[in-house]
Short mmCIF file of C-alpha atoms and ligand atoms in Angstrom, two decimals:
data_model
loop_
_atom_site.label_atom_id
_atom_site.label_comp_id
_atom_site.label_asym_id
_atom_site.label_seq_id
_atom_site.Cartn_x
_atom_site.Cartn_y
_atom_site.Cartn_z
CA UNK D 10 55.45 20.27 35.33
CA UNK D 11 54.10 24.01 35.64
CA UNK D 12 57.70 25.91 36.93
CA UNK D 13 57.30 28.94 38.92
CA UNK D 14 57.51 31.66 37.04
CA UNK D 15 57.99 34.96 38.87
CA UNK D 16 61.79 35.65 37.64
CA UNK D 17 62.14 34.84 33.64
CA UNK D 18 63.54 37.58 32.50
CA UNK D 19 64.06 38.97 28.57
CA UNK D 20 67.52 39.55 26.54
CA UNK D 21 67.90 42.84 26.54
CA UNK D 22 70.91 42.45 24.11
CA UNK D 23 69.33 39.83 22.05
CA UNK D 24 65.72 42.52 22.08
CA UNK D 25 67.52 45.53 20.73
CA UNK D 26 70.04 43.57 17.99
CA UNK D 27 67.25 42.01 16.09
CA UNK D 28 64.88 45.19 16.27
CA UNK D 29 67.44 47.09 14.41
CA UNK D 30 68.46 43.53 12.07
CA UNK D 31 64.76 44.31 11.53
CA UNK D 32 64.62 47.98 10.85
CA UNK D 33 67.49 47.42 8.48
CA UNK D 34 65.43 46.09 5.65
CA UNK D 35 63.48 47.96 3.93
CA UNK D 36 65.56 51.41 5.17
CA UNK D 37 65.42 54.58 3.46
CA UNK D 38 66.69 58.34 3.74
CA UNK D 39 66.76 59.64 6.84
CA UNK D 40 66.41 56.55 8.94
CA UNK D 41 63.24 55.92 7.06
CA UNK D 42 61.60 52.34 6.81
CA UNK D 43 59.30 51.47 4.15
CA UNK D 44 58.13 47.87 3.92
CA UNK D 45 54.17 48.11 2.43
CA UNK D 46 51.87 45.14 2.76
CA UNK D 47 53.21 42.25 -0.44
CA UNK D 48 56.37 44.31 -1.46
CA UNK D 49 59.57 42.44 -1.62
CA UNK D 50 60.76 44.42 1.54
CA UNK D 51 57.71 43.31 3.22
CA UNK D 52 58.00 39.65 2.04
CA UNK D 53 61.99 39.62 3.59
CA UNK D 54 60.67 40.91 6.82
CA UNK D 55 58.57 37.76 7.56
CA UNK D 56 60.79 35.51 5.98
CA UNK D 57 63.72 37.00 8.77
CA UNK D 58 60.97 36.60 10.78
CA UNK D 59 60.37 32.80 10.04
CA UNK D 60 64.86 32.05 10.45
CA UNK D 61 64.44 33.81 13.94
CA UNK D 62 61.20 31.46 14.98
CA UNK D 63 63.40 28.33 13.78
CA UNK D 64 66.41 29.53 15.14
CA UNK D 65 64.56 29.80 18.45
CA UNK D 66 62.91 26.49 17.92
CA UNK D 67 59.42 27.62 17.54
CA UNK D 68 57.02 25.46 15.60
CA UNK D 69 56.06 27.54 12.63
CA UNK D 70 52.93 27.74 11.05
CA UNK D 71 52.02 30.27 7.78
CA UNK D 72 48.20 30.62 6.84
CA UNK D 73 47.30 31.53 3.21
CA UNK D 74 47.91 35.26 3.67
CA UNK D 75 51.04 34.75 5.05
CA UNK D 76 50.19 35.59 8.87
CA UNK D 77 53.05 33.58 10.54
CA UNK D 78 52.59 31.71 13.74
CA UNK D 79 55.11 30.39 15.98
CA UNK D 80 54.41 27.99 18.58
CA UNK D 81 55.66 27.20 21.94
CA UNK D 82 54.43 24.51 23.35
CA UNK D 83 52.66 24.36 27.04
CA UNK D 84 52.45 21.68 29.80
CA UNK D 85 48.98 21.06 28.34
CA UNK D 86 49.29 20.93 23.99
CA UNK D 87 45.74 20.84 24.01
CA UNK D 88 44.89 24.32 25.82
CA UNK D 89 44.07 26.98 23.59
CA UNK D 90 47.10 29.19 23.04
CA UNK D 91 48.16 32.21 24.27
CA UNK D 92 48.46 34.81 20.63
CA UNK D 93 51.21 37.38 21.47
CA UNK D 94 52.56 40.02 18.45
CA UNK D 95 51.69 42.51 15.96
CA UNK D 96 52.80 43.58 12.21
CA UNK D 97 55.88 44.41 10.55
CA UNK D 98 54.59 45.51 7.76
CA UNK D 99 54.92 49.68 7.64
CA UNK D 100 54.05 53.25 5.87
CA UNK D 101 55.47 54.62 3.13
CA UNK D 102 59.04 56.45 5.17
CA UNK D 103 58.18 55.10 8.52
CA UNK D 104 59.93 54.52 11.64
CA UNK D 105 61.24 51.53 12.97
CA UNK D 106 59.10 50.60 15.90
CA UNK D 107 55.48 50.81 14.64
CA UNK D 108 54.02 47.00 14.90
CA UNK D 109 57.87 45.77 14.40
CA UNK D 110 58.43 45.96 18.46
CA UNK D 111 54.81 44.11 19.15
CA UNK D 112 56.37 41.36 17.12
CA UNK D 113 60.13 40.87 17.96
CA UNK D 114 59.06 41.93 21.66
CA UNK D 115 56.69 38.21 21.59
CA UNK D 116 59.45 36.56 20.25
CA UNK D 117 61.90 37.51 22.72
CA UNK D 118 59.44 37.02 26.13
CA UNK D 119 58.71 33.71 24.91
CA UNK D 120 62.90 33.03 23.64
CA UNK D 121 63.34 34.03 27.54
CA UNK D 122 60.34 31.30 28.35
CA UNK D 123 62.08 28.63 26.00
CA UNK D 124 65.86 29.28 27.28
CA UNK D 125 65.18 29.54 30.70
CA UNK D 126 63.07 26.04 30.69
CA UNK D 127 59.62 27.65 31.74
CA UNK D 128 56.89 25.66 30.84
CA UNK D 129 53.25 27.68 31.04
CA UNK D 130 50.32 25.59 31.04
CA UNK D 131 48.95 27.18 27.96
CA UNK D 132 50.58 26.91 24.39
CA UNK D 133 52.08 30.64 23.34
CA UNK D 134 52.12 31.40 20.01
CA UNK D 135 54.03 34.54 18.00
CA UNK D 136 52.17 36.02 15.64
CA UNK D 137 53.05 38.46 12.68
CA UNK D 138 50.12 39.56 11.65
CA UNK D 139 50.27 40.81 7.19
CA UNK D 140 49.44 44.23 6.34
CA UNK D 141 47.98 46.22 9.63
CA UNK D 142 48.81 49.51 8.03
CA UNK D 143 46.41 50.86 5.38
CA UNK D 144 48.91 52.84 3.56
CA UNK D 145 48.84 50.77 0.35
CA UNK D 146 45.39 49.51 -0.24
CA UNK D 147 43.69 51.61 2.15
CA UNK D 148 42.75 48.61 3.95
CA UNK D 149 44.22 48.11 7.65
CA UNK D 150 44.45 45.12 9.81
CA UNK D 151 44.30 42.77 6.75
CA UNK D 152 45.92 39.63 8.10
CA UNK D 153 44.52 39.88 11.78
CA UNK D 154 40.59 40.71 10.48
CA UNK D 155 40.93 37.38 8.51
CA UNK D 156 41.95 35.67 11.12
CA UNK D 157 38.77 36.46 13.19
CA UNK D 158 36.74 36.32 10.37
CA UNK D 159 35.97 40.00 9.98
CA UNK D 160 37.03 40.48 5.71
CA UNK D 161 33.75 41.09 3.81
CA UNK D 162 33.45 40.67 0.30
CA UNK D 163 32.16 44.25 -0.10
CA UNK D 164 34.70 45.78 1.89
CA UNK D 165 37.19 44.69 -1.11
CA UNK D 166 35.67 46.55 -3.83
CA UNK D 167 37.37 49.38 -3.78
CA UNK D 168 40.47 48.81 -2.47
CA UNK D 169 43.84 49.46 -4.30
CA UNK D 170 46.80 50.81 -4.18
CA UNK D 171 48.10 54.16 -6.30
CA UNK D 172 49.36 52.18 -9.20
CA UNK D 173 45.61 50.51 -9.45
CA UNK D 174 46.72 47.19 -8.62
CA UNK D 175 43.77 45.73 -6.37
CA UNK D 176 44.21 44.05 -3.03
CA UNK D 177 41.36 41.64 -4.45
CA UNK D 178 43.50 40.95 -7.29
CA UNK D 179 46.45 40.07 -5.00
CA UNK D 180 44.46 37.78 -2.69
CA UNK D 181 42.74 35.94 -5.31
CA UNK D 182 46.68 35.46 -6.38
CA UNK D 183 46.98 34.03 -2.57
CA UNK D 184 44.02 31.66 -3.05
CA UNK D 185 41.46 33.89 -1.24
CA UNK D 186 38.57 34.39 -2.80
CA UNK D 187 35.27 36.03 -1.52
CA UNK D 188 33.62 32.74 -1.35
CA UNK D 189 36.49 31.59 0.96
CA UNK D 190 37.36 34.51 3.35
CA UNK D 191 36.61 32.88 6.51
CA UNK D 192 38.71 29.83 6.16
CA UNK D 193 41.65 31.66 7.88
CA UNK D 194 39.18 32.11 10.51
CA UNK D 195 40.74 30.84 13.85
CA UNK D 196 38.41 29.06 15.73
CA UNK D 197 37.80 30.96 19.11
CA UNK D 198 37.90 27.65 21.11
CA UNK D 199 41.81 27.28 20.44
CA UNK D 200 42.68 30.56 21.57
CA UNK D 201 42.84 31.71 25.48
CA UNK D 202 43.98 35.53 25.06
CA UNK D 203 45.76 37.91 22.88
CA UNK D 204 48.32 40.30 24.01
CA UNK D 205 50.08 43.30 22.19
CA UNK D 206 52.61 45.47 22.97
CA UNK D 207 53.31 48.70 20.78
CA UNK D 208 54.48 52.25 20.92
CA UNK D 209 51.81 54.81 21.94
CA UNK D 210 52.41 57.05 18.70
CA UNK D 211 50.49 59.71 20.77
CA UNK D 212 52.05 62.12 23.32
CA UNK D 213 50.58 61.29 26.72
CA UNK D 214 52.78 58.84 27.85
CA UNK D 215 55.87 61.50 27.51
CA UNK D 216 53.55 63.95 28.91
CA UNK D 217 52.60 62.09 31.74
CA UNK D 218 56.35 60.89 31.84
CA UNK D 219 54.64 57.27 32.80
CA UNK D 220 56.80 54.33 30.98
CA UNK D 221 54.01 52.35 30.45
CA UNK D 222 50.74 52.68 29.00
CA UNK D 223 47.62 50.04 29.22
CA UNK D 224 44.91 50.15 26.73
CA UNK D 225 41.43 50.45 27.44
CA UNK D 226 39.89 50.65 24.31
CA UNK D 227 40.80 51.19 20.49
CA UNK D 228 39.48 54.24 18.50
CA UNK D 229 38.00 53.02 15.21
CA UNK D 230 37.75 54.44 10.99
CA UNK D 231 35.10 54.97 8.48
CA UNK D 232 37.41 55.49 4.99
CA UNK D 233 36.34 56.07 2.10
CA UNK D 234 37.42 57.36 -1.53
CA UNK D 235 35.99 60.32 -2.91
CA UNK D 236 36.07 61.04 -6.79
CA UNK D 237 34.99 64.56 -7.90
CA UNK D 238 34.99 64.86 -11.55
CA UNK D 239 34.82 67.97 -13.81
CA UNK D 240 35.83 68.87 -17.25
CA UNK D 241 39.95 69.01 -17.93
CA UNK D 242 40.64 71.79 -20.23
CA UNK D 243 42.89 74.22 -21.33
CA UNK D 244 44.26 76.57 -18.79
CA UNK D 245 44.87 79.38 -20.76
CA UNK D 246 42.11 79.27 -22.67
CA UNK D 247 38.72 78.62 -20.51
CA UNK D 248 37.22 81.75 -18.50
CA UNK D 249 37.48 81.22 -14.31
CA UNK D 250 33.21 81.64 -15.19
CA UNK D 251 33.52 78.53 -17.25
CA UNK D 252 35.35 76.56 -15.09
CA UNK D 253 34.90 72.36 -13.58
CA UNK D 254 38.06 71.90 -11.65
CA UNK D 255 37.88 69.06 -9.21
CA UNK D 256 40.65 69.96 -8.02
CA UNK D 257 39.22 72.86 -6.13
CA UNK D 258 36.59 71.70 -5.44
CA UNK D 259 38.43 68.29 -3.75
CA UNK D 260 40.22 71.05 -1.81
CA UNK D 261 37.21 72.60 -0.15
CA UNK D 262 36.76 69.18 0.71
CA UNK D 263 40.40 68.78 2.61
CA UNK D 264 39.22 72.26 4.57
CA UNK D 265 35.66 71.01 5.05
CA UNK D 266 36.88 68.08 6.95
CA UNK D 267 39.43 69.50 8.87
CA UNK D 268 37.07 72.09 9.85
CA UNK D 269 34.09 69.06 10.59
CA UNK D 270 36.50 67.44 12.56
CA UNK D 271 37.92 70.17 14.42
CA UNK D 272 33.95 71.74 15.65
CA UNK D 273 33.31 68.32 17.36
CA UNK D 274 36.59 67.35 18.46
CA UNK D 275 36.05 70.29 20.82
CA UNK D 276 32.61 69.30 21.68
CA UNK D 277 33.73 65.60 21.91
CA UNK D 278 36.52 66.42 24.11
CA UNK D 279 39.13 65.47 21.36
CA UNK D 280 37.47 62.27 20.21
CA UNK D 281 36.80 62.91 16.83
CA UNK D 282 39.45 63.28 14.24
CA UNK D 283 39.44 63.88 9.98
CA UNK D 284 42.46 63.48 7.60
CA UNK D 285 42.23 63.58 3.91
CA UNK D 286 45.69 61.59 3.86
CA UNK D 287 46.41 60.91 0.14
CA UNK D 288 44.92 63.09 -3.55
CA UNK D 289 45.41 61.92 -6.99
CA UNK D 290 44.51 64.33 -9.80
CA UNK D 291 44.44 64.40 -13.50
CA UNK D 292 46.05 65.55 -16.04
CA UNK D 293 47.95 66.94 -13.19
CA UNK D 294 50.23 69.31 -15.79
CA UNK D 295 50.58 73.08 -15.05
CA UNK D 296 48.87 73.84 -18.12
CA UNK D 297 45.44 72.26 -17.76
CA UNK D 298 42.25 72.58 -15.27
CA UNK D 299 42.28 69.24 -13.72
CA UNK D 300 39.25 66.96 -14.32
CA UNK D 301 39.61 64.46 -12.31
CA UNK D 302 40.66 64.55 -8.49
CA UNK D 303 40.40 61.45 -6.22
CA UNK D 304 41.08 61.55 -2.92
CA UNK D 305 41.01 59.76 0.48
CA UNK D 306 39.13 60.62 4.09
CA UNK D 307 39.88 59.06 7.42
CA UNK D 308 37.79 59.71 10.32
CA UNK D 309 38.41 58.19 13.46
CA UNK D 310 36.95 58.44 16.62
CA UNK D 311 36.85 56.35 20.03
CA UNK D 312 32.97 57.13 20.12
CA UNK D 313 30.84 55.92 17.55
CA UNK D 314 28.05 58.14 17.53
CA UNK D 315 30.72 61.18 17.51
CA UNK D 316 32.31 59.97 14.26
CA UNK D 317 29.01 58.37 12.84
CA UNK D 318 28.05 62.54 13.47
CA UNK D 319 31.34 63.80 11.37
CA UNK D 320 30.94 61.04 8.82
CA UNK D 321 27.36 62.37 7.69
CA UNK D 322 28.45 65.91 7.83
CA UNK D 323 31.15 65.14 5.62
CA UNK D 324 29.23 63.47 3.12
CA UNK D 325 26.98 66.14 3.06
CA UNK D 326 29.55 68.76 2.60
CA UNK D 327 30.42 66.67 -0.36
CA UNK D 328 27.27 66.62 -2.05
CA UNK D 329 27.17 70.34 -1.63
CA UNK D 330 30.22 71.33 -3.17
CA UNK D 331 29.38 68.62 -6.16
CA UNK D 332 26.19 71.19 -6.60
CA UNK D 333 27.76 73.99 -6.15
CA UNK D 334 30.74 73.58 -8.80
CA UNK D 335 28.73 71.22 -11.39
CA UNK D 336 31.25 68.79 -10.40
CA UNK D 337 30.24 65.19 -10.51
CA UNK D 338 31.32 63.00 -6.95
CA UNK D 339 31.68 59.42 -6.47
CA UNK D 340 32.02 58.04 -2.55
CA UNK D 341 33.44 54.98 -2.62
CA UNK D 342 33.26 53.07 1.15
CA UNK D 343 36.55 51.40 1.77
CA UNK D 344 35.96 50.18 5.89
CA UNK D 345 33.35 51.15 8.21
CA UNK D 346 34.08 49.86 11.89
CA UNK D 347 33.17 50.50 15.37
CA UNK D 348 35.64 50.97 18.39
CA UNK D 349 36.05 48.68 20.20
CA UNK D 350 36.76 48.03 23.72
CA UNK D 351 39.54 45.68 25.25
CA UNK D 352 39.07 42.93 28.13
CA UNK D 353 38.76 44.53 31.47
CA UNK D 354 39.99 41.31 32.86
CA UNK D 355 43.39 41.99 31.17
CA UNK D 356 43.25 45.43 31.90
CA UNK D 357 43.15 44.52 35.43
CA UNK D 358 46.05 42.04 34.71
CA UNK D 359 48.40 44.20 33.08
CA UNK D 360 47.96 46.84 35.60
CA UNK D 361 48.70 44.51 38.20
CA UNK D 362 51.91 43.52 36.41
CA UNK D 363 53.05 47.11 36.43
CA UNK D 364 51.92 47.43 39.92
CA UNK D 365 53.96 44.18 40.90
CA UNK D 366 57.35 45.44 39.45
CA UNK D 367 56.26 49.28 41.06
CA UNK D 368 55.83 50.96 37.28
CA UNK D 369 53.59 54.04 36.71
CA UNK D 370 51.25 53.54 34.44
CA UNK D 371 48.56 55.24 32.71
CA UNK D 372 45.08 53.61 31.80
CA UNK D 373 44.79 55.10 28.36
CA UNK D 374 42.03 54.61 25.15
CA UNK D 375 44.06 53.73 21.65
CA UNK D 376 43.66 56.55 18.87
CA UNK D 377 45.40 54.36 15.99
CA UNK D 378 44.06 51.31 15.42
CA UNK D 379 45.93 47.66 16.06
CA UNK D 380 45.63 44.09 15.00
CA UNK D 381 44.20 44.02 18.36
CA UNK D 382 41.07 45.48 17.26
CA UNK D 383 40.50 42.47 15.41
CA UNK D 384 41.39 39.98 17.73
CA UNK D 385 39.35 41.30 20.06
CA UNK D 386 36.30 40.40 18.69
CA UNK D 387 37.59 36.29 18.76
CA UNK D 388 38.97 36.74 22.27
CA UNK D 389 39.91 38.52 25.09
CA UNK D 390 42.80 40.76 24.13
CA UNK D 391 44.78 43.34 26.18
CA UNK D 392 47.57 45.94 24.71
CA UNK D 393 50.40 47.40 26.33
CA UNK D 394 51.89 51.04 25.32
CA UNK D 395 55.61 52.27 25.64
CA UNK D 396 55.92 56.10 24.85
CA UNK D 397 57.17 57.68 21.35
CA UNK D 398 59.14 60.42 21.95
CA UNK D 399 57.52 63.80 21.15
CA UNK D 400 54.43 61.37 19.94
CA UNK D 401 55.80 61.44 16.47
CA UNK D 402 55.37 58.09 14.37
CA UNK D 403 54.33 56.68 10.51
CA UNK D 404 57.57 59.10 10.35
CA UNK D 405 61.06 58.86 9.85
CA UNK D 406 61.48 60.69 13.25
CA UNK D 407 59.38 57.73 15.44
CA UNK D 408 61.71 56.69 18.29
CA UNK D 409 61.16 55.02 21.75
CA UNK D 410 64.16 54.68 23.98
CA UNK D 411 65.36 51.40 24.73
CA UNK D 412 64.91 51.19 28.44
CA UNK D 413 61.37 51.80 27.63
CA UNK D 414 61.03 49.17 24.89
CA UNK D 415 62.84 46.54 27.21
CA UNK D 416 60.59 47.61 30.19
CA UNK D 417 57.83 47.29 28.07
CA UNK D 418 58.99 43.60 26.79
CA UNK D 419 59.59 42.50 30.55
CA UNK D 420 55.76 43.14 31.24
CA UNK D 421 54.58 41.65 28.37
CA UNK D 422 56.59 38.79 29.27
CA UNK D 423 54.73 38.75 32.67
CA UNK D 424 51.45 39.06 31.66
CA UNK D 425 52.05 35.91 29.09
CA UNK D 426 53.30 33.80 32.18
CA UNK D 427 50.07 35.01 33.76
CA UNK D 428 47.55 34.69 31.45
CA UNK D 429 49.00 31.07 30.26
CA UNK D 430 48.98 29.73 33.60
CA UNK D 431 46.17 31.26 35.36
CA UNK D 432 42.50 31.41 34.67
CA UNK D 433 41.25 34.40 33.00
C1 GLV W 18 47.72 52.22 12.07
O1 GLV W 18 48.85 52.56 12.38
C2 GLV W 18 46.71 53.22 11.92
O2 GLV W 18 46.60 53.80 10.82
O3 GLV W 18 46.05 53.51 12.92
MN1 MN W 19 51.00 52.16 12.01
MN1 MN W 20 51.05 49.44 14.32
#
């Protein structure tokens, strides 16, 4: 029997105790949480995960990368399921919410569902989705692109982490090979929707001072790896004249593409933006000319033209300075993707769930990127946005207040109950 629905509510309590249970491992200085995609920290973060879907008597289900699934059964087992959640993998020092609050947040709204005897017609699962952020391997929305089939074997060539160890190494440990990476592919037919709900990291929400943001569409990256390499050599000895450091000339690069960036994020009306995020150089001592400098660019954009624009312009810029300094570059491609946009039908939806409970809300496009990304391109998929104070997150400092994060629960709970039961 389908119950009506209209008044499950969530556990606060029970929300807030096992976000911070959550937040606890893997904490560093300052409040700081580091858990990175296949470190130990990581691995005890889905395995708490795993007691709590047990404990709530979900039906658990782990593919070979370790995305973890827990089921709740609907009046009809045979429906395809409802996927609710997010990651909690993190950065290096990053706050506790990021991806964490999509996931606990699932668990709870369908605890509330379980406890309080609701039956939707659709199955709900919880999913944890392994290594969203890119801050290892340089490779984002690992777990969740498997799943809808969307890992290339090219895209793996060049991705590793700063000790060298390479992701392709690690999944081959998994079982995952290149001539296997779409047999974690869900099959579209068993799944009805996906829904996530995750800080804003941005400032508009604050701004705005609306609790509640609902995503229209998610802002996508080109990344790549640029090497520039010149001569190390004595730095006492060898005239400026005579000079290959790729160190300066990797940091005319760092300039270059905030400069890029900055030119057509003004013409673009802010949708274009640049980061070189992480540099590696060699010898790196104070006493020679470096030789080797390696670092990383990140351009993101909600439009693809305007970042396919910044991309070139970049890579030009690249090949100049390599001429220019008699430096030697490599560009190694780590992820090329487009944005994409989210289901209008659940945009609709989750705006009418504000609307029924009277919360302002702001329609609003996605500048970091989500698991949702992913899943979108399997099935419809809708996101829902709480506010991070003063925008600040991948930082110690990332914070949403609780009222906001249990608000923000409540409607994700809603919107399950009505996309389970109703036809979208
Ligand atoms: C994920 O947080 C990203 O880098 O956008
Ligand atoms: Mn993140
Ligand atoms: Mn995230």
């Amino acid at each position: 029997m389908v119950l009506p629905t209209t008044a499950v509510t969530i556990n606060k309590r029970r929300l807030l105790r096992d976000l911070n249970a959550v937040s606890r491992i893997g904490i560093g200085d300052h409040g700081s949480v580091t858990r990175l995609v296949f470190s130990i920290k990581e691995l005890r973060g889905r395995q708490f995960l795993i007691h709590l879907m047990r404990q709530a008597g979900l039906q658990v289900h782990i593919d070979r990368i370790g995305n973890i699934f827990g089921r709740l059964d609907g009046s009809n087992p045979k429906a395809p399921a409802v996927l609710v959640g997010s990651h909690l993998d993190t950065v290096l020092h990053g706050g506790k919410f990021d991806g964490t609050m999509g996931v606990i947040g699932a668990l709870e709204a369908v605890r509330a569902l379980k406890e309080q005897k609701v039956m939707l017609r659709s199955p709900v699962e919880v999913v944890c989705f392994v290594g969203e952020e890119s801050s290892r391997f340089g490779y984002s929305t690992l777990g969740s692109s498997l799943v809808a089939g969307e890992v290339h074997g090219a895209d793996l060539s060049n991705a590793a982490d700063a000790q060298g160890t390479r992701l392709e190494d690690i999944l081959s440990s998994l079982g995952i090979y290149r001539s296997n990476l779409r047999s974690m592919r869900r099959d579209p037919a068993s799944v009805k929707a996906y829904l996530e709900l995750h800080i804003e990291q941005g400032p508009i929400l604050e701004a705005k001072k609306k609790p509640i943001g609902v995503v229209t569409s998610i802002a996508a990256p080109t990344r790549f790896r640029v090497v520039f390499t010149g001569q190390a050599d004595h730095s006492g000895t060898t005239p400026m004249e005579m000079r290959k450091d790729a160190l300066v000339a990797a940091s005319e690069l760092v300039v270059a593409v905030e400069k890029i960036s900055r030119r057509y994020s003004r013409m673009e009306k802010g949708r274009v933006v640049g980061t070189v995020g992480a540099m590696k150089i060699e010898p790196g001592v104070i006493n020679a000319i470096p030789g080797k400098a390696e670092l990383s660019v990140d351009i993101r954009s909600i439009t693809a033209s305007a970042k396919n624009r910044v991309v070139r312009l970049v890579q030009a810029k690249i090949r100049e300075i390599a001429r220019r300094r008699h430096v030697r570059i490599e560009i190694l491609p780590i992820r090329e993707e487009n944005p994409v946009p989210l289901d209008k039908r659940l945009v609709h939806l989750l705006k009418e769930c504000c609307e029924a409970k009277g919360i302002a809300y702001e329609v609003m496009p996605s500048g970091a990127g989500h698991d949702a990304m992913q899943m979108a391109k399997i099935t419809p998929s809708g996101m829902l946005f709480i506010p991070s104070r003063r925008g600040i997150s991948h930082s110690p400092l990332e914070w949403s207040d609780p009222e906001d994060i249990c608000l923000g629960t409540q409607l994700l709970l809603d919107s399950i109950v009505r996309v389970a039961n109703e036809k979208i």
